[in-house]
mmCIF file of the C-alpha atoms, coordinates in Angstrom:
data_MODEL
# 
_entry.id   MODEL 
# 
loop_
_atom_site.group_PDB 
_atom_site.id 
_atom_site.type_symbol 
_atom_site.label_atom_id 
_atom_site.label_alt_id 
_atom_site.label_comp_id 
_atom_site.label_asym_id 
_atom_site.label_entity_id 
_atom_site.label_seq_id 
_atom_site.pdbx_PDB_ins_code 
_atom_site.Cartn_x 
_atom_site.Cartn_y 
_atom_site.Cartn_z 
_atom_site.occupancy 
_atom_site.B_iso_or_equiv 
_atom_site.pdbx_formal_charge 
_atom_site.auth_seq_id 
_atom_site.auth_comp_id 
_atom_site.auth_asym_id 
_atom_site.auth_atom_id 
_atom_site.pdbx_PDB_model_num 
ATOM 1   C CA . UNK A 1 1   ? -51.894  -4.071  -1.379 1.00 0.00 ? 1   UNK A CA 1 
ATOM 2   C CA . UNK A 1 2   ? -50.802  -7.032  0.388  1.00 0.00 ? 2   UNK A CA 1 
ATOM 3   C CA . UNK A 1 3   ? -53.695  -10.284 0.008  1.00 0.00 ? 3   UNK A CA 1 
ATOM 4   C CA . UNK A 1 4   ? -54.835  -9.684  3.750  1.00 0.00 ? 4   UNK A CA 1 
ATOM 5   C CA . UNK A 1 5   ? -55.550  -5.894  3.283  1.00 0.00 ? 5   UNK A CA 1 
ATOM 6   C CA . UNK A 1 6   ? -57.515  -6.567  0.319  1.00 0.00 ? 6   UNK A CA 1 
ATOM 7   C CA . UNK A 1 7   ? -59.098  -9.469  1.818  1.00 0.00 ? 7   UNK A CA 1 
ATOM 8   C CA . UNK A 1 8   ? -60.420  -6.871  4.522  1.00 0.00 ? 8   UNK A CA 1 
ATOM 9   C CA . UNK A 1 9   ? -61.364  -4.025  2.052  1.00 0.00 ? 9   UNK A CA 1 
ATOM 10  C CA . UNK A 1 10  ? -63.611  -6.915  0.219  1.00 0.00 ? 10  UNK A CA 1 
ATOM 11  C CA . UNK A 1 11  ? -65.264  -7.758  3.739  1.00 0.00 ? 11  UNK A CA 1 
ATOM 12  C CA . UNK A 1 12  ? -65.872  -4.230  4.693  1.00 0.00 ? 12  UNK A CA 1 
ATOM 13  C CA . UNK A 1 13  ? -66.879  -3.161  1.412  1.00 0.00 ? 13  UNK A CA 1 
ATOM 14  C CA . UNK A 1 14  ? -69.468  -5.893  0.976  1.00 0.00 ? 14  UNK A CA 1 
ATOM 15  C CA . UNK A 1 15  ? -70.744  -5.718  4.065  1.00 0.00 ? 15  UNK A CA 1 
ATOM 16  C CA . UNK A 1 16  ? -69.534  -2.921  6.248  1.00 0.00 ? 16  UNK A CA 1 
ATOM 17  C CA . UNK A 1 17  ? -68.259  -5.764  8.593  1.00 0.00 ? 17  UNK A CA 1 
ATOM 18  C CA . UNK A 1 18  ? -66.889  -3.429  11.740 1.00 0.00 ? 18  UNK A CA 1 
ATOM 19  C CA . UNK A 1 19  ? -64.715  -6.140  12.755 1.00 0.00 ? 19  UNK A CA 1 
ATOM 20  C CA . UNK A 1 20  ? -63.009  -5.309  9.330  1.00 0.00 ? 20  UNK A CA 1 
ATOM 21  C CA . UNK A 1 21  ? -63.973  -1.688  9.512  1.00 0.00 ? 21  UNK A CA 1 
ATOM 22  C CA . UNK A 1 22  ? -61.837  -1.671  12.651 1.00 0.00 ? 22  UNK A CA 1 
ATOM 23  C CA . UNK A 1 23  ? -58.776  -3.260  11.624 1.00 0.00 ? 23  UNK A CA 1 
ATOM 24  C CA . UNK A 1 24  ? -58.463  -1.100  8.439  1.00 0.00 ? 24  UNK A CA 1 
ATOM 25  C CA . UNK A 1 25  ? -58.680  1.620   11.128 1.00 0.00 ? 25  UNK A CA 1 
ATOM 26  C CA . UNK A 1 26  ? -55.697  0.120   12.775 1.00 0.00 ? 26  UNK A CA 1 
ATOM 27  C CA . UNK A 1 27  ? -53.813  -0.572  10.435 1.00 0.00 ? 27  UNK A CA 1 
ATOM 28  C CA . UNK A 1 28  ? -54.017  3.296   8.761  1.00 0.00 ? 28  UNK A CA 1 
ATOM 29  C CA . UNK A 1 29  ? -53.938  5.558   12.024 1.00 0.00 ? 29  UNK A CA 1 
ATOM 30  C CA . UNK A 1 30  ? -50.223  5.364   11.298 1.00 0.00 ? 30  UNK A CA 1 
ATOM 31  C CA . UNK A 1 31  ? -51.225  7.723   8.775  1.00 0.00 ? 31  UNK A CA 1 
ATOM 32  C CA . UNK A 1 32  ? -53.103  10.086  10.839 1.00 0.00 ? 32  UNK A CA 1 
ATOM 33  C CA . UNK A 1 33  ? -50.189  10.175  13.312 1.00 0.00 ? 33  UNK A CA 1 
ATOM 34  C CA . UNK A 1 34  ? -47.754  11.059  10.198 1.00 0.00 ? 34  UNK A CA 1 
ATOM 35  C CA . UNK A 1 35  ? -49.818  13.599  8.859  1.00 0.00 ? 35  UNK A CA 1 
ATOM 36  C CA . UNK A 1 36  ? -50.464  15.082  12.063 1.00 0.00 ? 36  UNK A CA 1 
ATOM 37  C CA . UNK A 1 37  ? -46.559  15.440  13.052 1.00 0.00 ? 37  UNK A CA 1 
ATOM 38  C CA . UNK A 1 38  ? -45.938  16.880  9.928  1.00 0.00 ? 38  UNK A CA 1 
ATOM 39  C CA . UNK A 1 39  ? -48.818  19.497  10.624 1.00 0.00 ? 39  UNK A CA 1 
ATOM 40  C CA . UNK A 1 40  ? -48.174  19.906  14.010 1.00 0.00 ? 40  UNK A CA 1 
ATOM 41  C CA . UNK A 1 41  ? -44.331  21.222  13.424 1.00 0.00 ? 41  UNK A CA 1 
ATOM 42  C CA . UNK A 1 42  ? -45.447  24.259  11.579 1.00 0.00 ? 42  UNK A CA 1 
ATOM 43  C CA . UNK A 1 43  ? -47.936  25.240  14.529 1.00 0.00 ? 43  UNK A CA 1 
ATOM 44  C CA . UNK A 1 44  ? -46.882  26.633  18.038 1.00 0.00 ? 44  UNK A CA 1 
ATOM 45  C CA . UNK A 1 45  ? -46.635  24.459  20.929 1.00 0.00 ? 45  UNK A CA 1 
ATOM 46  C CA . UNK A 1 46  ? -50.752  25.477  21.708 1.00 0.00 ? 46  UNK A CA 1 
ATOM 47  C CA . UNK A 1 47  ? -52.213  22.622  20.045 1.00 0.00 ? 47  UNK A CA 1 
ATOM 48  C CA . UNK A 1 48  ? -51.497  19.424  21.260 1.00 0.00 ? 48  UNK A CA 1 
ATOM 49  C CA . UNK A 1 49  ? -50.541  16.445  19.078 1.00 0.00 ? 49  UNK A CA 1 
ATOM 50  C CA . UNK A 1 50  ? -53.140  14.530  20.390 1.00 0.00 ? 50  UNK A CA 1 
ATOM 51  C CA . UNK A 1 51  ? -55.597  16.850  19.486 1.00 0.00 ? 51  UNK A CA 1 
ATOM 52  C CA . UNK A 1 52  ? -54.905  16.784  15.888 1.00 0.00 ? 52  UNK A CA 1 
ATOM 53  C CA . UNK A 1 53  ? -54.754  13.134  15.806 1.00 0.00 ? 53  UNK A CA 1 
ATOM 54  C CA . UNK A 1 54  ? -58.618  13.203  16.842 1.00 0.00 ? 54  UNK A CA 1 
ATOM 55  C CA . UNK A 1 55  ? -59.313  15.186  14.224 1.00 0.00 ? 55  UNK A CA 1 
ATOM 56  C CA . UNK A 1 56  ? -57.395  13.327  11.558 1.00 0.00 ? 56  UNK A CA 1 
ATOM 57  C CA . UNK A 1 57  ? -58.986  10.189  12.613 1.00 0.00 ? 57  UNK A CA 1 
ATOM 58  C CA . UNK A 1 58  ? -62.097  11.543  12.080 1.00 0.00 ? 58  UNK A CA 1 
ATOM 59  C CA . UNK A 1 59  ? -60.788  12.389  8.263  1.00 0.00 ? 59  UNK A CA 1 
ATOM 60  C CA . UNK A 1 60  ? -59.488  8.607   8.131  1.00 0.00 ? 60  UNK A CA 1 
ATOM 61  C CA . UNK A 1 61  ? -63.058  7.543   8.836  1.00 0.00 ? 61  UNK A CA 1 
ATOM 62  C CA . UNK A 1 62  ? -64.715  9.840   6.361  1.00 0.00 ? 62  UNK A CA 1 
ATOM 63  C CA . UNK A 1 63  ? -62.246  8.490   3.703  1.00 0.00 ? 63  UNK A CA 1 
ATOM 64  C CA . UNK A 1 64  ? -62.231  4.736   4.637  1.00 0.00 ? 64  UNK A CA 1 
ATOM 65  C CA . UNK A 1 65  ? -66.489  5.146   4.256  1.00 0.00 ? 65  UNK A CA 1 
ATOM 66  C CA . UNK A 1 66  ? -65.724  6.907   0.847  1.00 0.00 ? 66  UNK A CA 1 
ATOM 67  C CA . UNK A 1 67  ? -62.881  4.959   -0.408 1.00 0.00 ? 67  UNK A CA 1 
ATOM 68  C CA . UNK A 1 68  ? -63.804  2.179   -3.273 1.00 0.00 ? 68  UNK A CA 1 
ATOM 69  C CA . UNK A 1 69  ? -61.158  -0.052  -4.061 1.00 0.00 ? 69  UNK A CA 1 
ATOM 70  C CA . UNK A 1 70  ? -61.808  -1.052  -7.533 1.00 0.00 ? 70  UNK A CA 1 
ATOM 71  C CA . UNK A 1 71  ? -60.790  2.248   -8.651 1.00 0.00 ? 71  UNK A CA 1 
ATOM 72  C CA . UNK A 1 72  ? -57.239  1.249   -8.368 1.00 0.00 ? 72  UNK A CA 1 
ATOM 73  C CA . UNK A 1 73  ? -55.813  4.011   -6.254 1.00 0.00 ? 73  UNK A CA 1 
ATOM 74  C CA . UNK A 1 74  ? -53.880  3.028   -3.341 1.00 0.00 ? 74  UNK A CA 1 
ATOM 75  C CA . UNK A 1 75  ? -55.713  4.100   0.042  1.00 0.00 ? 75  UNK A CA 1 
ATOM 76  C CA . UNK A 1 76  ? -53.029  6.432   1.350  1.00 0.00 ? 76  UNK A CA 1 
ATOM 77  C CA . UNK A 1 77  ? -53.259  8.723   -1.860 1.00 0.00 ? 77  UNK A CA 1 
ATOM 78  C CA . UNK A 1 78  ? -57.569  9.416   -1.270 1.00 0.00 ? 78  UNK A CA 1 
ATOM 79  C CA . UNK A 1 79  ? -57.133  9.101   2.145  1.00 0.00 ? 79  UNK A CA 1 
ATOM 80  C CA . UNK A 1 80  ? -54.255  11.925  2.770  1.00 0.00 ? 80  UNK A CA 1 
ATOM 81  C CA . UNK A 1 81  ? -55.977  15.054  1.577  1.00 0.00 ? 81  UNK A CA 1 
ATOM 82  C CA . UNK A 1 82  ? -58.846  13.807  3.515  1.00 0.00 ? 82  UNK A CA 1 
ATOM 83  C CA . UNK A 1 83  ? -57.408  13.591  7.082  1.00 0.00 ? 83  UNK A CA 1 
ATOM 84  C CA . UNK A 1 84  ? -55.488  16.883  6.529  1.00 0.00 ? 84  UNK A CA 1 
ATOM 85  C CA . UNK A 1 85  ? -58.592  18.620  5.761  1.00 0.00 ? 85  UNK A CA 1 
ATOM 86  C CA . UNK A 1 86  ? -60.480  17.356  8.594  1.00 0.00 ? 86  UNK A CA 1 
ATOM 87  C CA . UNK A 1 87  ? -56.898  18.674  10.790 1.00 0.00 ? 87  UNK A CA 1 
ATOM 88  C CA . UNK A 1 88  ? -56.930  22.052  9.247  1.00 0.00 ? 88  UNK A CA 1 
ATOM 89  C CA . UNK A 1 89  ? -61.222  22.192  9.540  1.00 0.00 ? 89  UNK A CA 1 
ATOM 90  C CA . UNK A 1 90  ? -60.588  21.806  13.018 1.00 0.00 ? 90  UNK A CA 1 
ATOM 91  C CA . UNK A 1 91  ? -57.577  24.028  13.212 1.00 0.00 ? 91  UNK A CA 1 
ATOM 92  C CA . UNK A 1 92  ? -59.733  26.572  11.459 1.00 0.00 ? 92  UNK A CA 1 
ATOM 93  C CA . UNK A 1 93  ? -63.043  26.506  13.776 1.00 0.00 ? 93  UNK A CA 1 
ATOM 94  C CA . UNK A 1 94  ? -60.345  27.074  16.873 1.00 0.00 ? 94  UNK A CA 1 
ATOM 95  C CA . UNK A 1 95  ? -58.742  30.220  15.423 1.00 0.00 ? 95  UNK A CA 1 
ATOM 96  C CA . UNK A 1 96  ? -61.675  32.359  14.725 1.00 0.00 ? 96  UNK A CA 1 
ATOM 97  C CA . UNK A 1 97  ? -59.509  35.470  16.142 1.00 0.00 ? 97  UNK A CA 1 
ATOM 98  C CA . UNK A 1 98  ? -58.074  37.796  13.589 1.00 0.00 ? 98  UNK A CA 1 
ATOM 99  C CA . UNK A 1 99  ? -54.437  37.818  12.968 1.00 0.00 ? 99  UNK A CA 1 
ATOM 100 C CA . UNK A 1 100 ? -54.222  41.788  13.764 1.00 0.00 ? 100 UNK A CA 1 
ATOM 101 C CA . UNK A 1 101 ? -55.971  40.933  16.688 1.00 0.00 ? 101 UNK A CA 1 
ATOM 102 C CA . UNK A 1 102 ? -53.442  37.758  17.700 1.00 0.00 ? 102 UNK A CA 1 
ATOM 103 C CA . UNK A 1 103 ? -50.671  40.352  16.951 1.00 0.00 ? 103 UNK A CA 1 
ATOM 104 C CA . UNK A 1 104 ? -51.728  42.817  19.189 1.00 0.00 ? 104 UNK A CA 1 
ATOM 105 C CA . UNK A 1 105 ? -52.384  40.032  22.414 1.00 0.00 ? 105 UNK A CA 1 
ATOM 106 C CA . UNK A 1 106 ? -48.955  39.317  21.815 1.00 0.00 ? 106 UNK A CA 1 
ATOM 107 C CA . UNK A 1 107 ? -47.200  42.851  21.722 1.00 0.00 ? 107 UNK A CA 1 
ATOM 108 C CA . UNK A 1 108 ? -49.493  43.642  24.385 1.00 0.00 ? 108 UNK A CA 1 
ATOM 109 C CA . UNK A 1 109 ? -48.886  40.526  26.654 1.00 0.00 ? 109 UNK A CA 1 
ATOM 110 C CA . UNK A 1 110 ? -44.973  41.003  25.810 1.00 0.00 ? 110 UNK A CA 1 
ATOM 111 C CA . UNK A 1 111 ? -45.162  44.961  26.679 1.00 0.00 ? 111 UNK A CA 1 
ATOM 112 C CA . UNK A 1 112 ? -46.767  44.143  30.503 1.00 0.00 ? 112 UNK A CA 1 
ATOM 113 C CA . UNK A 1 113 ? -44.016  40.929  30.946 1.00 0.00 ? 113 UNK A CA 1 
ATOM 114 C CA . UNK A 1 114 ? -41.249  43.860  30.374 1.00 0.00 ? 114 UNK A CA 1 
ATOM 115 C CA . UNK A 1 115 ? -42.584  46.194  32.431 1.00 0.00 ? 115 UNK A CA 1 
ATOM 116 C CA . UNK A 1 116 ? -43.598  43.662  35.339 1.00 0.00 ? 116 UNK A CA 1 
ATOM 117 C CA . UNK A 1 117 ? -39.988  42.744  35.264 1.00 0.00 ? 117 UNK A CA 1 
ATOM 118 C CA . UNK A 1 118 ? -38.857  46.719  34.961 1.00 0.00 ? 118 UNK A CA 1 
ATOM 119 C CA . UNK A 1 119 ? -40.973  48.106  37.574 1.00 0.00 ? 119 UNK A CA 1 
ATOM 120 C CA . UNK A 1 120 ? -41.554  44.706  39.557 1.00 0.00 ? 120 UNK A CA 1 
ATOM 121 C CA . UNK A 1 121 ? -45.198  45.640  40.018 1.00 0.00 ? 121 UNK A CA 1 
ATOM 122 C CA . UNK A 1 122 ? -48.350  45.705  37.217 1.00 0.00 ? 122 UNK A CA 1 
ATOM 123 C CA . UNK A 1 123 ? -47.884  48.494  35.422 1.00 0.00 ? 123 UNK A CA 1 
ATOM 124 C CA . UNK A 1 124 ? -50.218  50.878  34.130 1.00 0.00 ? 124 UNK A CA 1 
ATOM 125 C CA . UNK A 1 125 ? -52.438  51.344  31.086 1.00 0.00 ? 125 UNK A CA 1 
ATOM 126 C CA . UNK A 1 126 ? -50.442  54.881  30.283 1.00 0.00 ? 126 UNK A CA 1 
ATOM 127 C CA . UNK A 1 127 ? -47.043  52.806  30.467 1.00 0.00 ? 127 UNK A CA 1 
ATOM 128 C CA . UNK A 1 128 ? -47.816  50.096  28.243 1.00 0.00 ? 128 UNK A CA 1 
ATOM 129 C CA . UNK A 1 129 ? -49.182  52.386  25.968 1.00 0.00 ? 129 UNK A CA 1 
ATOM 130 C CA . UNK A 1 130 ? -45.902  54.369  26.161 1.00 0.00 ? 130 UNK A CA 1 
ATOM 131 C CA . UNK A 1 131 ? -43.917  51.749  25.475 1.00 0.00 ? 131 UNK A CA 1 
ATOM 132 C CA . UNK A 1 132 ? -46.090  50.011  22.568 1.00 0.00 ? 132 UNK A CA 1 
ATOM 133 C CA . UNK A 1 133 ? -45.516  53.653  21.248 1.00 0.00 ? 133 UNK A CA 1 
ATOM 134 C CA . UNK A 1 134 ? -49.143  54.372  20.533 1.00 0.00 ? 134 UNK A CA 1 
ATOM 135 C CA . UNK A 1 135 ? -51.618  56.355  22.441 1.00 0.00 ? 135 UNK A CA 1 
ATOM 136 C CA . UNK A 1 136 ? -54.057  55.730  25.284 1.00 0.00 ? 136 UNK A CA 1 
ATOM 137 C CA . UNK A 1 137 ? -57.153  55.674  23.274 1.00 0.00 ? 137 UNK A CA 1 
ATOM 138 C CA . UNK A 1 138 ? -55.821  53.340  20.953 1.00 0.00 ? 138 UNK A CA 1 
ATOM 139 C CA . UNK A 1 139 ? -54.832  51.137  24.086 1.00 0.00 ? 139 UNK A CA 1 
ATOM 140 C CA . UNK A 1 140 ? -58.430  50.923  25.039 1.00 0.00 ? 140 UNK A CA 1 
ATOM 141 C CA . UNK A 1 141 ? -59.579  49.739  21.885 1.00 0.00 ? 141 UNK A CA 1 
ATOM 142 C CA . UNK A 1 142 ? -56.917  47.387  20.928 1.00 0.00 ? 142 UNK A CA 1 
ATOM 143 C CA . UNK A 1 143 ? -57.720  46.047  24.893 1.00 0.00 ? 143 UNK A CA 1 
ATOM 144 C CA . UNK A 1 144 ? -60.919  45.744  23.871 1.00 0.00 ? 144 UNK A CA 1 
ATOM 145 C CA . UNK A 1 145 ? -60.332  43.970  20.722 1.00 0.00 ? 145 UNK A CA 1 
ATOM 146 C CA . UNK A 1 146 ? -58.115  41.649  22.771 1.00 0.00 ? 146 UNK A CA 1 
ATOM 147 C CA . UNK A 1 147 ? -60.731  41.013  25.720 1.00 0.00 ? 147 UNK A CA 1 
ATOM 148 C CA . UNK A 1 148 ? -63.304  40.150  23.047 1.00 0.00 ? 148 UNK A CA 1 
ATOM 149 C CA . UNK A 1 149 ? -61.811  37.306  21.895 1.00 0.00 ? 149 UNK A CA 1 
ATOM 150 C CA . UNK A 1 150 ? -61.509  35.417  24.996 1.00 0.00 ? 150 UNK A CA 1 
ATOM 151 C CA . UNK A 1 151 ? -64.028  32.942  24.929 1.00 0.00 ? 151 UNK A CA 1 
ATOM 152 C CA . UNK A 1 152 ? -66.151  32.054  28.446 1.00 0.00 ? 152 UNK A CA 1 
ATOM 153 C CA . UNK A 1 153 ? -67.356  28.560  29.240 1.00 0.00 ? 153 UNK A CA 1 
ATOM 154 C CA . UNK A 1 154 ? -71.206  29.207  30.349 1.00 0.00 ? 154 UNK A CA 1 
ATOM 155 C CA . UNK A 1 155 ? -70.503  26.583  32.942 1.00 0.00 ? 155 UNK A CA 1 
ATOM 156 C CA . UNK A 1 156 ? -68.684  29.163  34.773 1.00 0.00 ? 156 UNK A CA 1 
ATOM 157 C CA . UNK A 1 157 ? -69.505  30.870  37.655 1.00 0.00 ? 157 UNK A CA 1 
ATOM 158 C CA . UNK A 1 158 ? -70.342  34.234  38.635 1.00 0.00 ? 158 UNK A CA 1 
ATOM 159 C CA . UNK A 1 159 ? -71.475  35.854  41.740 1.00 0.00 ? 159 UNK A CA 1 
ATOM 160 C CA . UNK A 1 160 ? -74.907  37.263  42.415 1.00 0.00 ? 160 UNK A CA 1 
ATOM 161 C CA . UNK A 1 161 ? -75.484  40.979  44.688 1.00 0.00 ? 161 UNK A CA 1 
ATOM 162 C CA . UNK A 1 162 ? -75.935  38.912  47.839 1.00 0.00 ? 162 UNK A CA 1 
ATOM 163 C CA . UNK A 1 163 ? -72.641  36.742  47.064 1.00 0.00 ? 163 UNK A CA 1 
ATOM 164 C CA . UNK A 1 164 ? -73.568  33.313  46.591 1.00 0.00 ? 164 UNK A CA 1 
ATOM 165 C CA . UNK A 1 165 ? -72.690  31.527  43.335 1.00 0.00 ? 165 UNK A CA 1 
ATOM 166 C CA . UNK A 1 166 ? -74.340  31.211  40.395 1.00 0.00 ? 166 UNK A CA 1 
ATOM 167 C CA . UNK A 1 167 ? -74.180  29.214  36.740 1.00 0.00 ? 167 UNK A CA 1 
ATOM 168 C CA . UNK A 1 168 ? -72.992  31.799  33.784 1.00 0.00 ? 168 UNK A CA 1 
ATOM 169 C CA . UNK A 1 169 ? -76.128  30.550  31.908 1.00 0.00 ? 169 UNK A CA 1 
ATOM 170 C CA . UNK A 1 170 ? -78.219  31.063  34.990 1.00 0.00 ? 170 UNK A CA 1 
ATOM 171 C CA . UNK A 1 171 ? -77.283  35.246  35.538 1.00 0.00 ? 171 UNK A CA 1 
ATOM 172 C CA . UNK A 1 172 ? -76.609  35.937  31.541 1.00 0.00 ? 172 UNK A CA 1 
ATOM 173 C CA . UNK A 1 173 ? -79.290  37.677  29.612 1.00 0.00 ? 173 UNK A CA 1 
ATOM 174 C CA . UNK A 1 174 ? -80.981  36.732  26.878 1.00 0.00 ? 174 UNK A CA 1 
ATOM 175 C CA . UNK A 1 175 ? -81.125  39.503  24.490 1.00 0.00 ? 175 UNK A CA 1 
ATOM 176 C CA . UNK A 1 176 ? -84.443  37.502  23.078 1.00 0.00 ? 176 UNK A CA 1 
ATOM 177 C CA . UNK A 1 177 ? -86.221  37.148  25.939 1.00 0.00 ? 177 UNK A CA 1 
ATOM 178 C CA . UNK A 1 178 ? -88.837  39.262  27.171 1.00 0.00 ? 178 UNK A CA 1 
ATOM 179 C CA . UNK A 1 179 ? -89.906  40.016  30.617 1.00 0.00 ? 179 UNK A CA 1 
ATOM 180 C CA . UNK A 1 180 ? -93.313  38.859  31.726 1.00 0.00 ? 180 UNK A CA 1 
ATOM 181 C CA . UNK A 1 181 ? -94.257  42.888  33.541 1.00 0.00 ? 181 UNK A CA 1 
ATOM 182 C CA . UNK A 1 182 ? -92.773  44.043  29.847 1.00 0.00 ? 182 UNK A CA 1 
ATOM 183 C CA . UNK A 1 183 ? -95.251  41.962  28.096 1.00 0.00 ? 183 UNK A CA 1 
ATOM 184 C CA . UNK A 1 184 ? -98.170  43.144  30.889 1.00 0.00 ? 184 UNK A CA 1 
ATOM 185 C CA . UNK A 1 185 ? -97.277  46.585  30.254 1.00 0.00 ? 185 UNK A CA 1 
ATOM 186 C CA . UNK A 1 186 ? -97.466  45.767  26.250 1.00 0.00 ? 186 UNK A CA 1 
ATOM 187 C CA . UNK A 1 187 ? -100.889 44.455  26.303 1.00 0.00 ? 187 UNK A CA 1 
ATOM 188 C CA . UNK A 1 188 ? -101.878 47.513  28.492 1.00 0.00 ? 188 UNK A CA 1 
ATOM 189 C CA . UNK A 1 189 ? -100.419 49.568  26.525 1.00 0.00 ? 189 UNK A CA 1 
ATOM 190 C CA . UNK A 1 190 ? -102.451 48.039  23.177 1.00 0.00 ? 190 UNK A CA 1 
ATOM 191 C CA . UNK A 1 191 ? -105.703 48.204  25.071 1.00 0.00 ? 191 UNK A CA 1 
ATOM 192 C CA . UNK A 1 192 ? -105.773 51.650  25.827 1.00 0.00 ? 192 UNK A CA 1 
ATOM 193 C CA . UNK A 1 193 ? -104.744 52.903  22.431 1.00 0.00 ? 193 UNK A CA 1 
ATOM 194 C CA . UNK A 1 194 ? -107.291 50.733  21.036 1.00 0.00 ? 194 UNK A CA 1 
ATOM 195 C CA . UNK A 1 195 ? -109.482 52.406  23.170 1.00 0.00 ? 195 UNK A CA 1 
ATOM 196 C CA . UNK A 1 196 ? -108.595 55.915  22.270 1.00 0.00 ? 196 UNK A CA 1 
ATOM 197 C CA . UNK A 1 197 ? -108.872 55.132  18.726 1.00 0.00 ? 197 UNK A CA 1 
ATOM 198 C CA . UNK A 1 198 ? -112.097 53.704  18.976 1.00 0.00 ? 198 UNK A CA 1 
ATOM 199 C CA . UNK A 1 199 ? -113.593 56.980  20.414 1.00 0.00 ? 199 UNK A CA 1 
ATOM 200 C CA . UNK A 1 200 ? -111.834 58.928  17.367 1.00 0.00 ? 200 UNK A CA 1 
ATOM 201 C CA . UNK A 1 201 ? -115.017 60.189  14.722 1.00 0.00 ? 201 UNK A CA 1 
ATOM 202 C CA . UNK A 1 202 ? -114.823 57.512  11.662 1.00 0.00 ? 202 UNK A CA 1 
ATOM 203 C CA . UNK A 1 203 ? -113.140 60.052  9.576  1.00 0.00 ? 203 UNK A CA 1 
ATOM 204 C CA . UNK A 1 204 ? -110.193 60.529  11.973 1.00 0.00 ? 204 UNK A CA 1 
ATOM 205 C CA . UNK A 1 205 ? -109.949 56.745  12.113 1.00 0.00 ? 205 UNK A CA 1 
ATOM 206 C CA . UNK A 1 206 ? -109.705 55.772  8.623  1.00 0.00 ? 206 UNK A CA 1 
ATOM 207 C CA . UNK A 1 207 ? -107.313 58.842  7.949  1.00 0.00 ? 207 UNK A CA 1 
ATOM 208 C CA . UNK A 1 208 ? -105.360 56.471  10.434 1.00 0.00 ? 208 UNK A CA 1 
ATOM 209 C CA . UNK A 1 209 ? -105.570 53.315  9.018  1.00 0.00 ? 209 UNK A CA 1 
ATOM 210 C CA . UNK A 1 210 ? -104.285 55.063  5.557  1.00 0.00 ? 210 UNK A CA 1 
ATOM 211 C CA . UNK A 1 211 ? -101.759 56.619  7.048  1.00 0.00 ? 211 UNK A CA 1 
ATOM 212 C CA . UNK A 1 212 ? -100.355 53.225  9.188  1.00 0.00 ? 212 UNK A CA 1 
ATOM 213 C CA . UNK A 1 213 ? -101.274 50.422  7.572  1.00 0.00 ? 213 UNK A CA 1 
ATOM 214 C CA . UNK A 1 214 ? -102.478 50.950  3.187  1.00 0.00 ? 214 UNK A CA 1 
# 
């Protein structure tokens, strides 16, 4: 560790100077951007580098807020598992799609680009099917497993019965809420049975309160 370095670790570690925070920063992104490379060349050409430099810089903070010099061991050693965990943390939360399913978007995907070129129109659900060499219901559902993994930004648009446009998050329902002429018709609903039960003889009504509620 060269006397400059460890004159900034002493300042930062003392007093969590950012001025020194943020030219240890500097000087150890190099790292992130190694790291990164090396992660990114085993990956397919979705993720972008840049991407999984954010991430690792946000493992290069974690470990420069962690990291206590007097222990002797050199930065780049505690810091490296750090930023490639917070890379493959963020790798992970982005593929939450099963591999079978993956597998089957891409036979699928490469199946209609054949047939497109073949037949130069869309084909058919019956023709893909054919020539994934399964049947039609087992189309469907692998088209459904496929279609349920494609994730929808609720600031999207849809369009309402009369045309115009409208926020995803305005027309979606929520499976929680309840409908103020479904609570109305609740309450009524309570009220007269509370009525009918209190014009039951007492017998008939504590036979019911056994029977429902001890």
């Amino acid at each position: 560790m060269s006397t400059l370095t460890q004159s900034l670790w002493e300042k930062f570690t003392a007093s969590r100077d950012p001025e020194a925070r943020r030219l240890l920063l500097e000087q150890y992104i190099g790292l992130v951007h190694h790291i990164a490379r090396q992660i990114g060349r085993q990956l397919s050409g979705d993720v972008e580098l840049d991407d999984l430099v954010s991430a690792g810089t946000l493992g290069l903070v974690g470990a420069l807020e962690g990291f206590d010099p007097d222990r002797g061991l050199a930065f780049s050693t505690y810091a490296t598992p750090r930023i490639r965990g917070s890379i493959l943390d963020e790798l992970r939360s982005r593929d939450w799609v099963p591999r079978s399913v993956r597998n089957r978007r891409r036979r699928m995907d490469a199946a209609i680009e054949e047939l497109e070129a073949r037949l130069g129109r869309a084909p058919e659900p019956r023709e893909v099917a054919q020539l994934l060499n399964i049947d039609l219901d087992t189309y469907w559902r692998w088209r459904e497993d496929v279609d349920g993994g494609v994730l929808v930004s609720l600031n999207g648009t849809a369009r309402r019965d009369n045309g115009s446009a409208a926020a995803l998050d305005e027309v979606l329902r929520d499976p929680n809420h309840v409908e103020p002429h479904e609570t109305l018709s609740r309450d009524e609903e309570i009220l007269t049975l509370r009525e009918a039960i209190a014009e039951l003889p007492a017998k008939e009504r504590s036979v019911l309160a056994l029977y429902y509620y001890e």
